[in-house]
PDB file of C-alpha atoms in Angstrom:
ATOM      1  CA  UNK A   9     -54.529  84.491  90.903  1.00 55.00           C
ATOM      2  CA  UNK A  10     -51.207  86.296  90.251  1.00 56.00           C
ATOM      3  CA  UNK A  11     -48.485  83.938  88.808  1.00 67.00           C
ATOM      4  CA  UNK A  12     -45.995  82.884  92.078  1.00 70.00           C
ATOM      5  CA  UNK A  13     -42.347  82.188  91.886  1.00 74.00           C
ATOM      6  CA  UNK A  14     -40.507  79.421  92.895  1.00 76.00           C
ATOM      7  CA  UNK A  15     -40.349  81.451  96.725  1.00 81.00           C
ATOM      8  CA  UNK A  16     -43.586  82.276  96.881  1.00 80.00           C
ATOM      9  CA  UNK A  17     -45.001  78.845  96.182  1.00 78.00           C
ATOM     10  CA  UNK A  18     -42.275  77.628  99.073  1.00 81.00           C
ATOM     11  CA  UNK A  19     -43.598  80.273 101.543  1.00 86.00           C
ATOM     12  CA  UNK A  20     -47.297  79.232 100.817  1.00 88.00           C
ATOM     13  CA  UNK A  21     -46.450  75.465 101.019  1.00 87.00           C
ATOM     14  CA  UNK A  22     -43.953  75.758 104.298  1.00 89.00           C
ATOM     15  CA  UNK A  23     -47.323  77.997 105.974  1.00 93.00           C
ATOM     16  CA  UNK A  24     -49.517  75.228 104.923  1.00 93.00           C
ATOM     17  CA  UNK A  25     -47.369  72.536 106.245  1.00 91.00           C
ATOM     18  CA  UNK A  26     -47.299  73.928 109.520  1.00 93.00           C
ATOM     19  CA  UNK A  27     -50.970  74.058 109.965  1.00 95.00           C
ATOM     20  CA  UNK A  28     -51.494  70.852 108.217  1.00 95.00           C
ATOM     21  CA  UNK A  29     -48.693  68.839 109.586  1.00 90.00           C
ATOM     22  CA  UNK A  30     -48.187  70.537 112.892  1.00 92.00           C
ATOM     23  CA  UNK A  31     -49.665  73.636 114.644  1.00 94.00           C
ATOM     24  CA  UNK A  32     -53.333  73.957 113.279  1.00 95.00           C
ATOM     25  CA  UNK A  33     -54.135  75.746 116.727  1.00 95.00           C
ATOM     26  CA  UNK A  34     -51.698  78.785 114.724  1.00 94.00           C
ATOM     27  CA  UNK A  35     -54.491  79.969 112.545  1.00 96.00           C
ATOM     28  CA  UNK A  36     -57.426  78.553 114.960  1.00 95.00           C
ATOM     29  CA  UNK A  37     -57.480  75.853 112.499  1.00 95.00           C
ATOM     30  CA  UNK A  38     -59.376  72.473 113.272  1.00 92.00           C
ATOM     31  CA  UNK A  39     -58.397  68.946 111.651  1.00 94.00           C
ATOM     32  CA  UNK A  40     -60.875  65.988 111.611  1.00 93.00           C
ATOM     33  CA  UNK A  41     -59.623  62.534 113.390  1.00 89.00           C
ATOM     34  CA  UNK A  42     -57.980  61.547 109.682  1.00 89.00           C
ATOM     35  CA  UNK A  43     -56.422  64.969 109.097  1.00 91.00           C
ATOM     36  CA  UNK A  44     -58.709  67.030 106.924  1.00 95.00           C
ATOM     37  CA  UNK A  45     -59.995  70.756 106.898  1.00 96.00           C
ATOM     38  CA  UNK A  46     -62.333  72.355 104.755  1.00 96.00           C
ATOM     39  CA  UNK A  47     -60.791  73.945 101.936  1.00 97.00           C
ATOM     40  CA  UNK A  48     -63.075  77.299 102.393  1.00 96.00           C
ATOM     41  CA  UNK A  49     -61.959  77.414 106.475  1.00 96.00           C
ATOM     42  CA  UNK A  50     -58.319  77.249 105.631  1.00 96.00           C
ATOM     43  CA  UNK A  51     -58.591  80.140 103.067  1.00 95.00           C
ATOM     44  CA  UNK A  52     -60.362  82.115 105.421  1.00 95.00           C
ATOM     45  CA  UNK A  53     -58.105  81.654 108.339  1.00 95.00           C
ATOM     46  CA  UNK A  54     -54.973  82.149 106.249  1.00 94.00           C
ATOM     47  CA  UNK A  55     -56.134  85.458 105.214  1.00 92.00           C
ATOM     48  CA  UNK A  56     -57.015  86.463 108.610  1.00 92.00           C
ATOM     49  CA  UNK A  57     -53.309  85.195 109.433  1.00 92.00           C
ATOM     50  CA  UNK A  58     -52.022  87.767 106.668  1.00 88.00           C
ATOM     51  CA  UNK A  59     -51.436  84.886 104.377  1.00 86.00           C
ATOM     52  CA  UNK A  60     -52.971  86.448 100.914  1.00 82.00           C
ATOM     53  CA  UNK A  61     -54.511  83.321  99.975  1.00 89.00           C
ATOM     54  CA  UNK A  62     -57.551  82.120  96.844  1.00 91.00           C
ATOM     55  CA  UNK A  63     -58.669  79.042  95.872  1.00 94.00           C
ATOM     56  CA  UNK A  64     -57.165  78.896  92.412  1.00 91.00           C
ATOM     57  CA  UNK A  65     -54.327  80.007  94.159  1.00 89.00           C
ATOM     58  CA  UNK A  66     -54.533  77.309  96.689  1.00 92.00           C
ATOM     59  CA  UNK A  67     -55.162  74.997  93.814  1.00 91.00           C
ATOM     60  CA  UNK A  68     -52.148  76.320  92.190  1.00 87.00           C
ATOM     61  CA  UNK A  69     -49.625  75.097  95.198  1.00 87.00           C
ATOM     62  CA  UNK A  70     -51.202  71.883  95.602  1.00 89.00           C
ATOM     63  CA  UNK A  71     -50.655  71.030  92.455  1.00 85.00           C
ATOM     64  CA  UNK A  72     -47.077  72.687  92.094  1.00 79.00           C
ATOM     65  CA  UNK A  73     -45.782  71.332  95.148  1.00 72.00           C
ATOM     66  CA  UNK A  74     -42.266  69.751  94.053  1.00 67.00           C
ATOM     67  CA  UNK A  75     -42.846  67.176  97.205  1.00 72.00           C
ATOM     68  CA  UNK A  76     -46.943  66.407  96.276  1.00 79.00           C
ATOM     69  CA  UNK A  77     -47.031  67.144 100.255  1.00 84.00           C
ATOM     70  CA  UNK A  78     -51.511  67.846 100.142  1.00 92.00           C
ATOM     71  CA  UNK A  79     -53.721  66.326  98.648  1.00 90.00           C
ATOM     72  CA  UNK A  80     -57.756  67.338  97.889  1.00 94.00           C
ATOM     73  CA  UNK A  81     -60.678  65.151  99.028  1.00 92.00           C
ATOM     74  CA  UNK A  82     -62.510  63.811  96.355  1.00 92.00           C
ATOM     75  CA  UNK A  83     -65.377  66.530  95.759  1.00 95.00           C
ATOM     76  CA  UNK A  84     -61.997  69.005  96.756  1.00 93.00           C
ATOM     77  CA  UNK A  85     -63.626  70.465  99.609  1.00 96.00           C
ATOM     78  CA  UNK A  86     -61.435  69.375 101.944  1.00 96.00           C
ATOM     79  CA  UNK A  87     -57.361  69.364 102.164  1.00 96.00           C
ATOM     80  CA  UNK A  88     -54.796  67.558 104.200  1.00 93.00           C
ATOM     81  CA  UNK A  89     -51.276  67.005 104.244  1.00 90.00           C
ATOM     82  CA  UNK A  90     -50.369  63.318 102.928  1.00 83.00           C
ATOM     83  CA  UNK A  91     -48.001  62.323 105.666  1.00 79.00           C
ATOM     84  CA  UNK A  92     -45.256  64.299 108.236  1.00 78.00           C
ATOM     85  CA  UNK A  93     -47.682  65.121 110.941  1.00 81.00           C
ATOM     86  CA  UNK A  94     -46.369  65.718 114.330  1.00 81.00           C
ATOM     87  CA  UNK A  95     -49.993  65.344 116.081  1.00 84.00           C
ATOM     88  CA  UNK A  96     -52.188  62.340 116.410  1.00 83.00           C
ATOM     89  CA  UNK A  97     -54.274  61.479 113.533  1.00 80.00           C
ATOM     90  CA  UNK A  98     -55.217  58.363 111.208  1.00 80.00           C
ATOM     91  CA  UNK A  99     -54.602  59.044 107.402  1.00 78.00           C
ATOM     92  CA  UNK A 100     -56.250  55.883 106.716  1.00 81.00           C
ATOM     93  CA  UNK A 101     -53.809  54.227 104.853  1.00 84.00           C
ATOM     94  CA  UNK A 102     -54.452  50.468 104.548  1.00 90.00           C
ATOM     95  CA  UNK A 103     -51.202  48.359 105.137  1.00 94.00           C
ATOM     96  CA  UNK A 104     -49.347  47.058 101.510  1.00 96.00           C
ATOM     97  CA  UNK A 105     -46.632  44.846 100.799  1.00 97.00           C
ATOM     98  CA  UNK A 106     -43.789  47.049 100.277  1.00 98.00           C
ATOM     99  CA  UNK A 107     -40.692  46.428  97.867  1.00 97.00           C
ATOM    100  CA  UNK A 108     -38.484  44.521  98.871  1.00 98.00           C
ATOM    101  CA  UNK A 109     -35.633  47.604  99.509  1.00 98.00           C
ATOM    102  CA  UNK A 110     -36.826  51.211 100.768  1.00 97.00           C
ATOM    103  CA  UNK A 111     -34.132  53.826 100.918  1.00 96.00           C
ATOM    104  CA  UNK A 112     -33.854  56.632 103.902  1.00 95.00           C
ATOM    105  CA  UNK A 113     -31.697  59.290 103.619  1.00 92.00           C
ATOM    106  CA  UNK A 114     -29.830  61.115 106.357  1.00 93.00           C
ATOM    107  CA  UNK A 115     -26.445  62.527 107.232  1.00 91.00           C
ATOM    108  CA  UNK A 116     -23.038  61.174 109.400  1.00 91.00           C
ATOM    109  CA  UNK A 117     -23.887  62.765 112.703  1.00 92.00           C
ATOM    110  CA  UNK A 118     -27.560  60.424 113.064  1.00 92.00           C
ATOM    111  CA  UNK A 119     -25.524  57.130 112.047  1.00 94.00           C
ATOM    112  CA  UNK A 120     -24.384  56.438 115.710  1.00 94.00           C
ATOM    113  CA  UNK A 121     -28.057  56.626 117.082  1.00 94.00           C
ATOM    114  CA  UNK A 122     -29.015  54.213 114.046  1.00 95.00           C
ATOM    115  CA  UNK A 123     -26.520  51.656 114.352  1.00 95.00           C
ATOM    116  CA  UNK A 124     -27.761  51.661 117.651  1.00 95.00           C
ATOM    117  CA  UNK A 125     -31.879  52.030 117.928  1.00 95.00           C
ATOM    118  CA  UNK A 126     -32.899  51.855 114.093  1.00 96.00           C
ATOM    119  CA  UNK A 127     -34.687  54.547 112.555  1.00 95.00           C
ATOM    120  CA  UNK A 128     -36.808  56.311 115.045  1.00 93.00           C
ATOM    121  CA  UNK A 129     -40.181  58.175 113.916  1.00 86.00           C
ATOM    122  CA  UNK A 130     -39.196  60.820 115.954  1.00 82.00           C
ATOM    123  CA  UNK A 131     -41.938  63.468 117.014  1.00 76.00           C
ATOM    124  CA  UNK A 132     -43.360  62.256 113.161  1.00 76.00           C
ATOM    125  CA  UNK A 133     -46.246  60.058 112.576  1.00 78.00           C
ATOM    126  CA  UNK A 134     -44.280  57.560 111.144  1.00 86.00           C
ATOM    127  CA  UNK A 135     -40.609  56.980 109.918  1.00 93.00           C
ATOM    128  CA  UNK A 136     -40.419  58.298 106.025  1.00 90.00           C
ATOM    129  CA  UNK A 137     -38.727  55.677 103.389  1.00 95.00           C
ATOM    130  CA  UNK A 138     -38.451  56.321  99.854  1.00 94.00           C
ATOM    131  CA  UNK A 139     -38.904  53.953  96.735  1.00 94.00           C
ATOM    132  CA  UNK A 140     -35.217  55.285  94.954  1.00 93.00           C
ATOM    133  CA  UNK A 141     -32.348  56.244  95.645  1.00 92.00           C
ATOM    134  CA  UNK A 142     -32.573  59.780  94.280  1.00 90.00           C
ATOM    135  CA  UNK A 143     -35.768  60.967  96.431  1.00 87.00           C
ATOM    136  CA  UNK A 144     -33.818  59.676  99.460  1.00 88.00           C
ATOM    137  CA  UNK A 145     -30.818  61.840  98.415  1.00 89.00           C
ATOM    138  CA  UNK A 146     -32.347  64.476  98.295  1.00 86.00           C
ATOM    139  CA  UNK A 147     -34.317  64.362 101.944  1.00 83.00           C
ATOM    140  CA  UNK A 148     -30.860  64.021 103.295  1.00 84.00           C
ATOM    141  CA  UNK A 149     -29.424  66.447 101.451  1.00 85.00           C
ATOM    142  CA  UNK A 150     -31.313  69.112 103.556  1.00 82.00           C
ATOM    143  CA  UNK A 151     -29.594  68.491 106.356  1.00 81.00           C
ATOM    144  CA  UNK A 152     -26.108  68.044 104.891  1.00 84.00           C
ATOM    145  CA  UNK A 153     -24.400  65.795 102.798  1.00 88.00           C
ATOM    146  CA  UNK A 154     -26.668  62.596 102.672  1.00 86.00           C
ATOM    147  CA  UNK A 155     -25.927  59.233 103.087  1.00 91.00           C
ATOM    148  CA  UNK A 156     -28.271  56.529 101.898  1.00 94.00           C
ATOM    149  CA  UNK A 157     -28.880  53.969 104.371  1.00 96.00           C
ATOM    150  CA  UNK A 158     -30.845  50.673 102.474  1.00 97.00           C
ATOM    151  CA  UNK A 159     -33.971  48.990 104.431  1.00 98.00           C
ATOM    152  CA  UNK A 160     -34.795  45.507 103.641  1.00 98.00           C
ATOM    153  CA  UNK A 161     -38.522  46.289 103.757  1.00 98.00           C
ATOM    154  CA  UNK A 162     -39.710  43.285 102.596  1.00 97.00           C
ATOM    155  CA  UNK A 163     -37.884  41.162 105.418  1.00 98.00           C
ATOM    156  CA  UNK A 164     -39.375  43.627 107.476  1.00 98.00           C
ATOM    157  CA  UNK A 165     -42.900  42.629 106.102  1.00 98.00           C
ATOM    158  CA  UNK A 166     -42.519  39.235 106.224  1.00 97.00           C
ATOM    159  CA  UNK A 167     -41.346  39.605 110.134  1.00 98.00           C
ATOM    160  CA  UNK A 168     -44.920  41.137 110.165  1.00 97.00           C
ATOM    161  CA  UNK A 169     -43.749  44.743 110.292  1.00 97.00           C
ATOM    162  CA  UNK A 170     -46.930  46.842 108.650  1.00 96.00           C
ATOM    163  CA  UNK A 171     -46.146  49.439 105.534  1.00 97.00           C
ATOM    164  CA  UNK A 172     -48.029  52.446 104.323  1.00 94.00           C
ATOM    165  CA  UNK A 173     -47.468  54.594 101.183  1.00 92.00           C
ATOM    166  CA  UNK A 174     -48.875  58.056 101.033  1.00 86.00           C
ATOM    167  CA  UNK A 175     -50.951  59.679  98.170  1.00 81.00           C
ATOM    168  CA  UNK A 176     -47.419  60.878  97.059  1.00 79.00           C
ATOM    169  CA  UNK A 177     -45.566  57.745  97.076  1.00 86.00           C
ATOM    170  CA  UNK A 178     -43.753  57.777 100.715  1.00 89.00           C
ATOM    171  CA  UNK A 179     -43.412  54.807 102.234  1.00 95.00           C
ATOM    172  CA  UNK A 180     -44.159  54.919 106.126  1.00 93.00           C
ATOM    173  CA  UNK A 181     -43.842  52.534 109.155  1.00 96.00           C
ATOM    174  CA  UNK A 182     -43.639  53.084 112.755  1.00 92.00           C
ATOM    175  CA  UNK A 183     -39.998  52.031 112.689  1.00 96.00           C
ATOM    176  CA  UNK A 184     -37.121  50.467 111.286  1.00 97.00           C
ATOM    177  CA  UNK A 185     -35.239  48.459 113.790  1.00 97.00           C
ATOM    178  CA  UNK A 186     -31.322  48.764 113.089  1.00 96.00           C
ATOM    179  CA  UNK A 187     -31.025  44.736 111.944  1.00 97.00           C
ATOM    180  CA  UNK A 188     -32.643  45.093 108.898  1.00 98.00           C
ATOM    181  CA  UNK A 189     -30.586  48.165 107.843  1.00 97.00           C
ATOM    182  CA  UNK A 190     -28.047  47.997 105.299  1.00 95.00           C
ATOM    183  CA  UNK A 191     -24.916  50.687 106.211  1.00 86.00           C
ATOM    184  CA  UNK A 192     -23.179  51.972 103.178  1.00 67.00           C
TER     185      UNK A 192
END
């Protein structure tokens, strides 16, 4: 394995996240009902995709990954992405009492549709919170200048509303009607 840079590990991780996530049908990829392929398959078909691709460089970007977006099976012979899909699966996650406030983070132009119908999961698996203010920030940041919109998860539990949190720490839940959002 060659050292990557900052890009490189980006390009790898943005490749993987569209077969993991999204598209696995773009390297002839297949995904088990809970999201997993075998580690050995998605080397192979990334090369054949002209993806230039080993496993301690595989290891590498899972590990590196600023956002902790894949995770290894236990034995690590299998890989999936730990939440963001687009297509139908089950990640398993059993349901947990959240904290009582999650944080999203978004931008001006999506506040309208908020106020309105909550936070929507979108063409996502699930709607994304974060535990702090910071990580939420930042998610919104990509889009523009964020603002931080506060969810009163644990009302939401106690209305019976079911949590998840991924292997790296996002919160997720199918949505977030607009009454238990605080507006900054």
């Amino acid at each position: 394995m060659k050292n990557l840079n900052e890009k490189e590990v980006r390009r790898i991780s943005k490749f993987m996240s569209l077969v993991l996530r999204h598209k696995p049908e773009t390297i002839g990829l297949q995904l088990d009902s809970e999201g997993w392929a075998e580690v050995d398959e998605l080397i192979e078909k990334m090369r054949r995709a002209g993806r230039r691709i080993d496993r301690p460089t595989l290891d590498w970007v899972v590990d590196h990954n600023n956002k902790k977006r894949f995770a290894f099976s236990a034995d690590g012979t299998r890989i999936r992405a730990s939440q963001g899909h687009s297509i139908k699966i089950d990640l398993g996650y059993a349901p947990v009492a959240p904290p009582e406030f999650l944080y999203h983070g978004t931008v001006d132009r999506f506040i309208p549709a908020i106020r309105e119908s909550g936070i929507q999961k979108m063409r996502r698996h699930a709607v994304h919170l974060s535990q702090d203010q910071k990580t939420a920030i930042n998610v919104g940041n990509r889009r523009g200048k964020a603002l931080i919109l506060v969810v009163r998860a644990g009302e939401m539990h106690r209305a019976g509303f079911s949590f998840f949190v991924s292997e790296n720490g996002v919160w997720l839940t199918d949505k977030v009607p607009a009454e238990y959002i605080d507006f900054a």
